[in-house]
Amino acid sequence: MIALTGDRPTGRLHLGHYIGSLKNRVVLQETCDQYIMIADLQALTDHFESPRTITDSVLELVADYLAVGIDPMKSTIFVQSQISALSEMTMYFMNLVSISRVERNPTVKAEIAQKGFNDSIPVGFVCYPISQAADITAFKADIVPVGDDQLPMIEQTNEIVRKFNRIYSTNCLKEVKPRLSHVSRLVGIDGQAKAGKSLNNAIFLSDTSEAIKTKVFSMFTDPNHIRVSDPGKVEGNVVFSYLDAFFEDKDELEDLKKQYRKGGLGDTTIKSKLNDTLQSLLQPIREKRAQLSRDFLREICHEGTKKAQRVASDTLEEIRDAIGLKYGI
Ligand code: TRP
């Protein structure tokens, strides 16, 4: 089974990525032929004015991958922009999708509103689901492990696959299935629904032990939980959201919640528990990260990208054949 996943390189990876996808990939690489794409072309669609943000993040992403246990012998890590077959495939696929169809994509719609493009939406941006269809089909992926925000991309991909195969009488493209991760999205340390670099509200895998502690102790709890003896709210309490995601002993966690709701459990106690949990999760990751040289990271990227180039150009050949772009010249 072939799996394809990817991340936009716009900063280092954080705990939301860890529970949302990285943990999953470490497991999947044991049973799947897994490709992990660093989606720098896609990142350019909304960062075209600040390419350094992207180019500076590529090796950081590779370091995060290897530090959490992605094994380059089992997973192929590659850089999207270095595979020109993907851009050419995107070009062929663009003919198969109407403008109103790309504009209907709910994820793209939400991003347009959030980024404040207003009347100047870059064509490249609305088309990124088409380029994503090229990423997925070039590697003949069977599954794409994703969060639910990516479901519209899979749907779009399968529409393109069916249309391409029908129009050009071929079966060279393969439909793909999403593999949904069932963890809920990790909130920011300030309680905002989204954690991220620009919001400065995430705990990064590469954060120092002091930074982790400072962030944990600055987390929002329950504003009405003033004295230790006051009853407190667990729902919407950021510390408990993180404990839900990372604290292994679920029975102990239930007891803590009960006590907190009743009153008598202080914020300092739950924050210390969370700090201990995150420190022991992130310390080995940070140490592994520190051992990785830039040369080694570059080498991993180079090897992965070479392999990805071979696979994608084979698919591109089939696509050109199906369309009939052969002139004997
Ligand atoms: N859209 C994904 C994101 O925003 C990144 C991505 C690009 C991707 N191409 C992909 C994910 C192909 C899965 C498959 O994070």
Coordinates of C-alpha atoms and ligand atoms in Angstrom, one line a residue:
M1 CA 0.0 0.0 0.0
I2 CA 1.3 3.4 -0.9
A3 CA 0.7 6.4 1.4
L4 CA 1.3 10.0 0.6
T5 CA 1.3 12.9 3.1
G6 CA 2.8 16.3 3.2
D7 CA 3.3 19.5 5.1
R8 CA 3.7 23.1 4.0
P9 CA 7.1 24.3 5.2
T10 CA 6.2 27.6 6.9
G11 CA 8.0 27.1 10.2
R12 CA 8.9 24.4 12.6
L13 CA 6.5 21.6 13.5
H14 CA 4.5 21.8 16.8
L15 CA 2.6 19.5 19.1
G16 CA -0.5 19.8 17.0
H17 CA 1.4 18.2 14.1
Y18 CA 2.8 15.6 16.4
I19 CA -0.6 14.2 17.6
G20 CA -2.4 15.0 14.3
S21 CA 0.0 13.4 11.9
L22 CA 3.6 12.7 12.8
K23 CA 2.7 9.9 15.4
N24 CA 0.6 8.3 12.7
R25 CA 3.3 8.4 10.1
V26 CA 5.8 6.7 12.4
V27 CA 3.3 3.8 12.7
L28 CA 2.3 3.8 9.0
Q29 CA 5.9 3.5 7.7
E30 CA 6.0 0.0 9.1
T31 CA 3.3 -1.3 6.8
C32 CA 3.1 1.2 3.9
D33 CA 5.4 2.5 1.2
Q34 CA 5.2 6.0 2.6
Y35 CA 6.1 9.3 0.8
I36 CA 6.3 12.5 2.9
M37 CA 6.3 15.6 0.7
I38 CA 7.6 19.0 1.8
A39 CA 5.0 21.1 0.0
D40 CA 7.1 24.2 -0.8
L41 CA 5.2 25.0 -4.0
Q42 CA 2.0 24.9 -2.2
A43 CA 3.4 27.1 0.6
L44 CA 4.4 29.6 -2.1
T45 CA 0.8 30.1 -3.1
D46 CA 0.2 32.2 0.0
H47 CA 3.8 33.1 0.8
F48 CA 5.1 34.1 -2.6
E49 CA 6.3 37.5 -1.2
S50 CA 8.3 35.9 1.5
P51 CA 10.0 32.8 0.0
R52 CA 12.7 32.8 2.7
T53 CA 10.1 31.7 5.3
I54 CA 9.7 28.6 3.2
T55 CA 13.2 27.9 2.1
D56 CA 14.5 28.4 5.6
S57 CA 12.0 25.8 6.9
V58 CA 12.7 22.9 4.6
L59 CA 15.6 21.3 6.5
E60 CA 13.9 22.2 9.8
L61 CA 11.0 20.0 8.8
V62 CA 13.3 17.2 7.8
A63 CA 14.9 17.5 11.3
D64 CA 11.5 17.4 13.0
Y65 CA 10.6 14.3 10.9
L66 CA 13.7 12.3 11.8
A67 CA 13.6 13.4 15.4
V68 CA 10.1 12.0 16.0
G69 CA 11.1 8.7 14.5
I70 CA 10.4 8.9 10.8
D71 CA 13.0 6.5 9.3
P72 CA 14.4 7.6 6.0
M73 CA 15.0 3.9 5.2
K74 CA 11.3 3.3 5.4
S75 CA 9.8 6.6 4.3
T76 CA 10.7 8.7 1.3
I77 CA 11.1 12.4 2.3
F78 CA 11.1 14.7 -0.7
V79 CA 10.8 18.4 -1.8
Q80 CA 7.8 19.2 -4.0
S81 CA 9.5 22.0 -6.1
Q82 CA 12.3 19.7 -7.1
I83 CA 9.9 17.4 -8.9
S84 CA 9.0 19.3 -12.1
A85 CA 6.7 16.4 -13.3
L86 CA 4.3 17.6 -10.6
S87 CA 4.0 21.1 -12.1
E88 CA 3.5 19.6 -15.6
M89 CA 0.8 17.3 -14.3
T90 CA -0.9 20.2 -12.6
M91 CA -1.0 21.9 -16.0
Y92 CA -2.9 19.0 -17.7
F93 CA -5.2 18.7 -14.7
M94 CA -6.2 22.4 -14.8
N95 CA -8.1 21.8 -18.0
L96 CA -10.3 19.3 -16.2
V97 CA -11.5 21.6 -13.4
S98 CA -13.9 24.5 -13.8
I99 CA -13.3 27.8 -12.0
S100 CA -16.5 27.5 -10.2
R101 CA -15.5 24.1 -8.9
V102 CA -12.2 25.4 -7.4
E103 CA -14.0 28.3 -5.9
R104 CA -16.5 25.9 -4.2
N105 CA -13.8 24.1 -2.3
P106 CA -14.7 24.7 1.4
T107 CA -11.1 24.6 2.7
V108 CA -9.9 27.0 0.1
K109 CA -12.9 29.3 0.7
A110 CA -12.1 29.3 4.5
E111 CA -8.5 30.1 3.8
I112 CA -9.3 32.9 1.4
A113 CA -11.5 34.5 4.1
Q114 CA -8.9 34.0 6.8
K115 CA -6.0 35.4 4.7
G116 CA -7.9 38.5 3.7
F117 CA -7.2 38.2 0.0
N118 CA -10.4 40.1 -0.8
D119 CA -10.5 40.8 -4.5
S120 CA -7.0 39.8 -5.3
I121 CA -7.0 36.1 -4.8
P122 CA -3.9 34.6 -6.6
V123 CA -4.8 32.1 -9.3
G124 CA -2.1 29.9 -7.9
F125 CA -3.8 29.8 -4.6
V126 CA -7.3 28.8 -5.8
C127 CA -5.6 26.1 -7.9
Y128 CA -3.6 24.5 -5.1
P129 CA -6.1 21.6 -4.8
I130 CA -5.3 20.8 -8.4
S131 CA -1.6 20.7 -7.7
Q132 CA -2.3 18.6 -4.7
A133 CA -4.2 16.1 -7.0
A134 CA -0.9 15.9 -9.0
D135 CA 1.1 15.2 -5.8
I136 CA -1.2 12.4 -4.9
T137 CA -1.7 10.8 -8.3
A138 CA 2.0 11.0 -9.3
F139 CA 2.9 8.5 -6.6
K140 CA -0.2 6.3 -7.3
A141 CA -1.1 6.7 -3.6
D142 CA -3.8 4.4 -2.2
I143 CA -4.2 6.4 0.9
V144 CA -3.7 9.9 2.1
P145 CA -3.6 10.2 5.9
V146 CA -5.2 13.6 6.7
G147 CA -7.2 15.7 9.0
D148 CA -10.8 16.4 8.0
D149 CA -9.9 19.8 6.5
Q150 CA -8.1 17.9 3.7
L151 CA -11.2 15.9 2.7
P152 CA -12.2 18.4 -0.1
M153 CA -8.7 17.9 -1.6
I154 CA -9.2 14.1 -1.8
E155 CA -12.7 14.6 -3.3
Q156 CA -11.2 17.0 -5.9
T157 CA -8.4 14.5 -6.7
N158 CA -10.8 11.7 -7.3
E159 CA -12.9 13.8 -9.6
I160 CA -9.8 14.6 -11.6
V161 CA -8.8 11.0 -11.7
R162 CA -12.2 9.8 -13.0
K163 CA -12.4 12.6 -15.6
F164 CA -8.8 12.1 -16.8
N165 CA -9.2 8.3 -17.1
R166 CA -12.6 8.7 -18.9
I167 CA -11.5 11.5 -21.4
Y168 CA -8.2 9.9 -22.3
S169 CA -9.4 6.3 -22.2
T170 CA -6.8 5.1 -19.7
N171 CA -6.6 3.8 -16.2
C172 CA -3.2 5.2 -15.4
L173 CA -4.5 7.4 -12.6
K174 CA -5.7 5.8 -9.4
E175 CA -8.5 6.9 -7.0
V176 CA -7.3 7.5 -3.5
K177 CA -8.9 7.0 -0.1
P178 CA -8.5 9.4 2.9
R179 CA -7.3 7.9 6.1
L180 CA -8.7 10.2 8.7
S181 CA -6.9 10.7 11.9
H182 CA -9.3 10.6 14.8
V183 CA -7.6 13.0 17.2
S184 CA -9.3 16.3 17.6
R185 CA -7.3 19.4 16.7
L186 CA -5.0 20.6 19.4
V187 CA -5.9 24.1 20.6
G188 CA -3.3 26.9 21.0
I189 CA -1.9 27.6 24.4
D190 CA -4.0 30.7 24.5
G191 CA -7.2 28.7 23.8
Q192 CA -7.5 29.8 20.2
A193 CA -8.8 27.0 18.0
K194 CA -5.7 27.0 15.8
A195 CA -2.1 26.8 17.0
G196 CA 0.6 28.1 14.8
K197 CA 3.8 30.0 14.4
S198 CA 2.2 33.3 13.2
L199 CA -0.2 33.2 16.2
N200 CA 2.8 32.5 18.5
N201 CA 0.6 30.1 20.6
A202 CA 2.1 26.7 19.9
I203 CA 4.7 24.4 21.6
F204 CA 7.2 23.5 19.0
L205 CA 9.0 20.1 19.0
S206 CA 12.3 21.9 19.1
D207 CA 11.4 24.3 22.0
T208 CA 13.9 24.4 24.9
S209 CA 12.9 22.9 28.2
E210 CA 12.5 26.4 29.6
A211 CA 10.3 27.5 26.7
I212 CA 8.0 24.6 27.2
K213 CA 7.7 25.3 30.9
T214 CA 7.0 29.0 30.3
K215 CA 4.3 28.1 27.8
V216 CA 2.7 25.5 30.0
F217 CA 2.5 27.9 32.9
S218 CA 1.0 30.7 30.7
M219 CA -1.8 28.5 29.5
F220 CA -5.5 29.5 29.9
T221 CA -7.4 27.5 32.5
D222 CA -10.8 28.5 33.9
P223 CA -10.9 32.2 34.6
N224 CA -13.4 31.6 37.5
H225 CA -11.1 29.1 39.2
I226 CA -9.4 31.6 41.5
R227 CA -8.8 29.8 44.7
V228 CA -7.6 26.2 44.9
S229 CA -10.8 25.3 46.7
D230 CA -13.1 26.8 44.0
P231 CA -14.7 24.3 41.6
G232 CA -13.2 24.5 38.2
K233 CA -14.2 23.8 34.6
V234 CA -12.5 21.1 32.6
E235 CA -14.2 21.8 29.3
G236 CA -12.5 24.6 27.4
N237 CA -9.6 24.5 29.8
V238 CA -6.4 24.4 27.8
V239 CA -4.4 22.4 30.3
F240 CA -6.9 19.6 30.3
S241 CA -7.1 19.7 26.5
Y242 CA -3.4 19.0 26.4
L243 CA -3.6 16.4 29.2
D244 CA -6.3 14.7 27.1
A245 CA -3.9 14.5 24.2
F246 CA -0.7 13.6 26.0
F247 CA -1.2 12.2 29.5
E248 CA -1.0 8.4 29.2
D249 CA -2.7 7.3 32.4
K250 CA -6.4 7.9 31.5
D251 CA -7.7 6.7 34.9
E252 CA -5.5 9.1 36.8
L253 CA -6.6 11.8 34.4
E254 CA -10.3 11.1 35.1
D255 CA -9.6 11.4 38.8
L256 CA -7.8 14.7 38.3
K257 CA -10.8 16.0 36.3
K258 CA -13.2 14.9 39.0
Q259 CA -11.1 16.7 41.7
Y260 CA -10.8 19.8 39.6
R261 CA -14.5 20.0 39.0
K262 CA -15.3 19.6 42.7
G263 CA -12.7 22.0 43.9
G264 CA -9.5 21.5 45.8
L265 CA -7.1 21.0 42.8
G266 CA -4.9 24.0 41.9
D267 CA -3.9 25.2 38.5
T268 CA -0.2 24.9 39.5
T269 CA -0.7 21.2 40.2
I270 CA -2.2 20.4 36.8
K271 CA 0.3 22.6 35.0
S272 CA 3.1 20.8 36.7
K273 CA 1.7 17.4 35.6
L274 CA 1.4 18.7 32.0
N275 CA 4.9 20.2 32.1
D276 CA 6.4 16.8 33.3
T277 CA 4.5 15.0 30.6
L278 CA 5.6 17.3 27.8
Q279 CA 9.2 17.4 29.1
S280 CA 9.5 13.7 29.0
L281 CA 7.9 13.5 25.5
L282 CA 10.0 16.3 24.0
Q283 CA 13.4 15.8 25.6
P284 CA 14.4 12.7 23.5
I285 CA 13.0 14.4 20.4
R286 CA 15.1 17.6 21.1
E287 CA 18.2 15.5 21.8
K288 CA 17.9 13.5 18.6
R289 CA 17.2 16.7 16.6
A290 CA 20.4 18.3 18.0
Q291 CA 22.5 15.3 16.7
L292 CA 21.4 15.8 13.1
S293 CA 23.8 17.7 10.9
R294 CA 22.7 19.9 8.1
D295 CA 24.7 17.8 5.7
F296 CA 22.9 14.7 6.8
L297 CA 19.5 16.3 6.5
R298 CA 20.4 17.5 3.0
E299 CA 21.6 14.0 2.0
I300 CA 18.2 12.5 3.2
C301 CA 16.3 15.1 1.2
H302 CA 18.5 14.5 -1.8
E303 CA 18.1 10.7 -1.8
G304 CA 14.3 11.0 -1.2
T305 CA 13.9 13.6 -3.9
K306 CA 15.8 11.5 -6.4
K307 CA 13.6 8.5 -5.8
A308 CA 10.4 10.7 -6.0
Q309 CA 11.6 12.2 -9.3
R310 CA 11.9 8.7 -10.8
V311 CA 8.4 7.7 -9.7
A312 CA 6.7 10.9 -10.7
S313 CA 8.4 11.0 -14.1
D314 CA 7.2 7.5 -14.9
T315 CA 3.6 8.6 -14.1
L316 CA 4.1 11.7 -16.2
E317 CA 5.2 9.5 -19.2
E318 CA 1.9 7.5 -18.9
I319 CA -0.1 10.8 -18.7
R320 CA 1.6 12.2 -21.9
D321 CA 1.0 8.8 -23.6
A322 CA -2.6 8.8 -22.7
I323 CA -3.2 12.3 -24.0
G324 CA -1.1 11.5 -27.1
L325 CA 1.6 14.0 -26.7
K326 CA 4.1 12.0 -28.7
Y327 CA 5.4 13.5 -31.9
G328 CA 8.4 11.4 -32.6
I329 CA 10.6 14.4 -32.3
Ligands
TRP1 N1 -2.4 20.7 1.9 C1 -1.5 20.1 2.9 C2 -1.4 21.1 4.1 O1 -1.9 22.2 4.0 C3 -0.1 19.8 2.4 C4 -0.1 18.9 1.2 C5 0.3 19.3 -0.1 C6 -0.6 17.6 1.1 N2 0.1 18.2 -0.9 C7 -0.4 17.2 -0.3 C8 -1.1 16.7 2.0 C9 -0.7 15.9 -0.7 C10 -1.4 15.4 1.6 C11 -1.3 15.0 0.3 O2 -0.8 20.7 5.1

